[in-house]
Amino acid sequence: MTTTDSPVSAERSRRQLPSRREVWSGRSPFVQGLVMLAPAVLIYAVFAFYPMLDVIHLSFLKWNGLTDNRPFVGFNNYVQIFTADPVFWVAFRNVVIWTSLSIVIPPMIGFSLALGLNQPLPGRNPLRAVYYLPVIIAPIAVATMWRWMYDPFSGLFNQILTGIGMPGLILDWLGDRNVALYSMFAASVWQSVGFSMVLFLAGLQGVSQTLLEAARIDGAGRFGSFRYVTLPALRSTVTIVLILSLINSLKAFDLVYGMTGGGPAQSTQMLAMWSYTQAMQLGNFGNGSAISVVLLLVTLVIVVPYLRWTLRREDASA
Amino acid sequence: MKRFLIGAVLVTASIAALSSAAQAQDLQLWALTLADSTSSAAWQKVISDFEAANPGVTVTYTGRGTDEHKAALRVAANSDQAPDIFFSWGGLGLGGEFIKSGLAVDMTKYYDQYKWKDRFLPAALTFATQYPGGTFGVPSSFRGEALYYNKAAFEKAGITAPPTTWAELDADADKLVASGIAPIAFGGTVNWHVMRMLDAALEAECGAAKHDALTATKAKWTDEPCATAAFVEFHKWTSKYFLKPFMGIDDSQAFNLYTAGKAAMLLEGDWLVNRLSDAGKLDSTGVFPIPTGTGRLYGFGDYYYISSKSKYPDLAAKFLDFLTSTDEQVANPGLYGAISVNKAVKSTATTPLALAWNKIFADAAGLYVNGDQAFPLDITTEYWRIQNEVASDTLDPTAAAGELQKFIDAHPVN
Amino acid sequence: MNALAAPFRLAGSSRIDPPLVILWACLILLALVWVVPFVFILFTALKSQSDIMGGNPFGLPVSPQWQNFAHAWVRGNFSTTTFNSVFITVIKVPLGILISAMAAYSLARIPWRGQRLLFLLIVFGTMIPFQVMLAPIFGVVNGFHLINTYVGVILPYLAFGVPYQVFILYGFFKDVPRELSEAAQIDGASHFTIFWRIFLPVSLPVLAALLILDFVATWNEFAMALVILQAKGMWTLPLGLMSFQSQFSSNYGELNSAIVMTVLPAIIVYLIFQRYFVSGLTTGAIKE
C-alpha cells in the first residue's frame, strides 16, 4: 500500500519505483527484493563465482599447485593447448559429438516417458521410480556397472549376443576407439533420462486441466489437445531442459572418468575431463584452467544467445 | 532459523574441539587404502604401540584410493592443512614433484640420527638420494615385477624351462600360440599395465645404460635405433601375443582371464602372490624374471615423506623410524608385501612362489623403474598415449620414437 | 496413494483405450530393460569374491552372501559416513531451495535495472564443471578456516546449487499469472508474504522435483567432499566407498553392497516426494 502525499511519489509509485520514504523504511519492493536475493547471491559470489574468477586468473599463470611461485605467462597456456597438445582437439571434437547427441536423445526419451507416465496407467508410480533410479545412483557406480556390462569376455551384451546367435556383432565396446564414445553415451542416456523426465513431469502438472477439458469437449483428439494445449504450456520447461542438458553435457565428467578414463589412447577425452587431468594428475593448473576457460566460452557462445532469445520472447508474451 | 543456530553451535563446538586437540601432538599420515584386514590390523598395532610409548601423541592414518590420494594431496600439500607424513611413489613425476616444490623435508639429519642408511635395502634407497638438496623420504615398500606363468600351459606347449633370453621368450610365445592359448594378458584401460611390456622391450633392446639415458631424456629417442626397435618389438607383442581384445579391460580383468586359463602369462608384481592364493592358483603358477638380458630387476619403490609444512617433523621422523624398525616389521608382517624395506627382516615366505620371489630380489643386479616413475607427468601421459596408439595399430611403431621425441622437445624436463 | 479410479481410460470416456494399453505394455518392457544394471549390482552384492571373479558375473548368486552387507557396513565406516551424509544433506537441501527460490522470485517479480545481468551471472555458475575449481575452492574454504567442518562443505554445496535452481525456478515463477500476485499486492502484502503464501504452494511440483534432484546430487557428491573433508570422521558416504578399492584390487562383493546401501536412502526420499508429480493433486491452480 503506497501513500501518495505528493505528485512525485505518486508518479514513482505508479512506475513501481520506491519512493524515498519507502526506501528508508525498508518496505520498498526494491529493498525486499534485495533482501530476498542476498543469501543466495552472497554465498554464490564467495564460494562459486570467486573461484571461477580464480580459474580464469590461473589460466594466465604457470602453476603446479604445490608452489607459492605462480609466474605470469600471458597467453602461453592457450597457445600450448591449441597448438602443442595432441589431445585438446580430440577432446573438443568429442564434446561436440557428445553434446549434439545429448540435447536430442535423452530429452526426447524423457519427454516421451513423462507423457506416457502422465496417462492414467496402473502402476505408474513404480514405473516412474524405475526410470528415475539411474539418476539416484552415484555416477562412479554407474560407470563401474556399465564397464562390467561391456566387458569383452564375460560382459552382459556379449552374453546376450552370443545367446541369440549373433556373436558377429560383438565389438570391443570400450576398447575400440570408434565405438567407445557411443558406448559411454548409452550409459549416459540410461542415467540422464530420468532427470529430464522428472522436470517434464513437473511441467506437465502445470498444464491447465480446464483447457484440456475444453479442448476435448470441442472435439480435439489426443494429438490435437497435445499440440494446442500441452505443448505450448510446456514451452518454458522445454527451454529449461534443453539448456540444462546442453550445459550438463558440455561438462561431462563423471562417466568418462569412471568408464574409460579418457582412453583408449585419450580418444574419449572430453574437455572437462582433460582439464581435470591436466590440473590434478599432471600438475599443470595453467593448462587445466585454460581448457576450462575455453569450455566456458564455448558454453557462453551457445547458451547466451539462446537464453536472451527466450527471455525476450517471454517478456513479449508476458 | 533453528538450523542456523544448530549449525552455529556445531561450528563453535568443533572449533573448540579442534583447538583443544591441538595441544596434544597429533600426527596426520596420508596414504592409500589398506587392502585387507591383515594390513589394517598391523597398522593399528603399530600406531597403538607408538602412542603407548609416547604419551600425549596420537597418530591418524587416512587412506584413500590411488587417484583420490593424489588429488587430495595436490590440493592440500602447500597449505596449513597438509598432513605431517604423506605417501608417494618414489619416481620423478610423483614424489619428485613434491620435492622439487620444496614440500618435502630434507631428512639427512634423521638419516644420520637413526642410521637409516644401514637399515634399508640399497635398491629401495636409490629414490631418496636422486634429487639435489639432500635426502628425502623413507622407503615404505619395495616392489618387483616379473613374469608369472601357467605351468600346465607351458607344459602343453612343450616349454621345458622358463626362458632366460628375450629370443627364447619370443620363441616360447610362438609355441604357446601354436598350442592354442594366448601367451599373455594385459589390461589396456590402466595405461601403466601395458606400459610394462614397452618398458621391458626397451630394456631388452637398449641395455641398461641407454635405457636410463632415454628415460632421463638425456638421449634422444630419435637418435637411438634401439628405441624404434623396442617399439617394433612391443607392437609385435601387442598384435601377435596379447590376448585380445585388451584395450577395453583393466588389470583385474586381465588377472581373471589368466586364472580362467585364457592366457598363459602375466607381467605383474610381487603383490599378486596373495591374489593368486585367494584364487587358488598358487600351486599352478610359476614366476621368472623378465629375460631382458641386463639382469636388472623391474621394480619401483614407494616412500613416506615428511611435509615441510608439518609442525612436528622430529616426531614424524621418530614415528617413521619406529615403523620401519626391525622389531616392528618382524612383529607385523602385514606391513609389507613380499619383502620388507628393512634388510634385516627375513622373509617369512614358505610357498614356492614366494620363495621364487625372494630369489628374484636377491639375484637382481640393479633396478630399472616403471616408465611412469621415471618421466615427469606430462611426458608420462604422452608416453602412454603413444604406447596405446601403437597397441591399437593406429600409429606405426617406426614413427613412435619420433612422436615421443617431438613432445619431449616441446616440453623439456628442467 | 494415488488410486487410479479409471485406468486406461481417456478423460471423459469410459471405454478402455487400446493405444494406452499398448503404451503401458511398452513402458513395462522398457522398465525391465532399464532395471537390468541395477539388478546386476544387487546380484554382485550378494556374491563372494571368488564367485564374482570365477563365475558368470551376471548369473544369479549361488548362495547369497548377506554378510557382505554387514562387512561393508563396518569396513566403509557406514555409521559415521551415513550420519555425516544425512546431516549435511538435511541441512543443505531445504536451505538451498529456500534461498534459490527467494532469489528466483526476486529476479522474476521485482523489477530493477541490473536484473538481467545478475541473472546471467548466476546462470554462469552452471557452466564450469566444479571439478576443475577444486584448488580455488579449497583455498577459499581454508581461508575461512572451515576445512573439515560441516559448514565448510555446506557453503560450497549451496553455492553450486544456486545457479541451476534459480534458473529453473525463474522460468516457473515467470509463468505464474500476474493476477495472483497483484491481488495480494493491492491488499498490502509484502513480497515475502506473496512468495511464501502464493508462489511456493503453487510451485510444489517443481519444488518437489528440485528437492529430489538436489538431494541426489548432494548425497552423491564426491570431489568437493574429498578435498574439504579430510578427517575420516567427517567423511560422507561416497568418500567411504574408497575403502573398498585399494591399490591392487577391489572387493567387488562388498563394494556393491556398499553401493546398494548408499542408494537406498535416496530411493526412499524419491518415493516420498514423487507423489507431488501426480496430476490431480495440484489441480490446475496455475492457469485457471
PDB file of C-alpha atoms in Angstrom, chain B residues 21 205 222 225 250 272 325 345 353 360 362 406:
ATOM      1  CA  ALA B  21      43.159 -31.281  20.412  1.00  0.00           C
ATOM      2  CA  GLU B 205      66.705 -53.761 -26.917  1.00  0.00           C
ATOM      3  CA  THR B 222      65.200 -40.417 -32.465  1.00  0.00           C
ATOM      4  CA  PRO B 225      67.808 -47.047 -33.185  1.00  0.00           C
ATOM      5  CA  ASP B 250      41.616 -53.326 -16.811  1.00  0.00           C
ATOM      6  CA  LEU B 272      49.964 -60.783  -6.975  1.00  0.00           C
ATOM      7  CA  SER B 325      62.390 -50.709  12.818  1.00  0.00           C
ATOM      8  CA  VAL B 345      63.925 -58.583   8.255  1.00  0.00           C
ATOM      9  CA  LEU B 353      56.091 -68.823  -5.418  1.00  0.00           C
ATOM     10  CA  ILE B 360      64.491 -62.819  -7.866  1.00  0.00           C
ATOM     11  CA  ALA B 362      68.304 -61.431  -4.217  1.00  0.00           C
ATOM     12  CA  LYS B 406      58.713 -34.264 -30.609  1.00  0.00           C
TER      13      LYS B 406
END
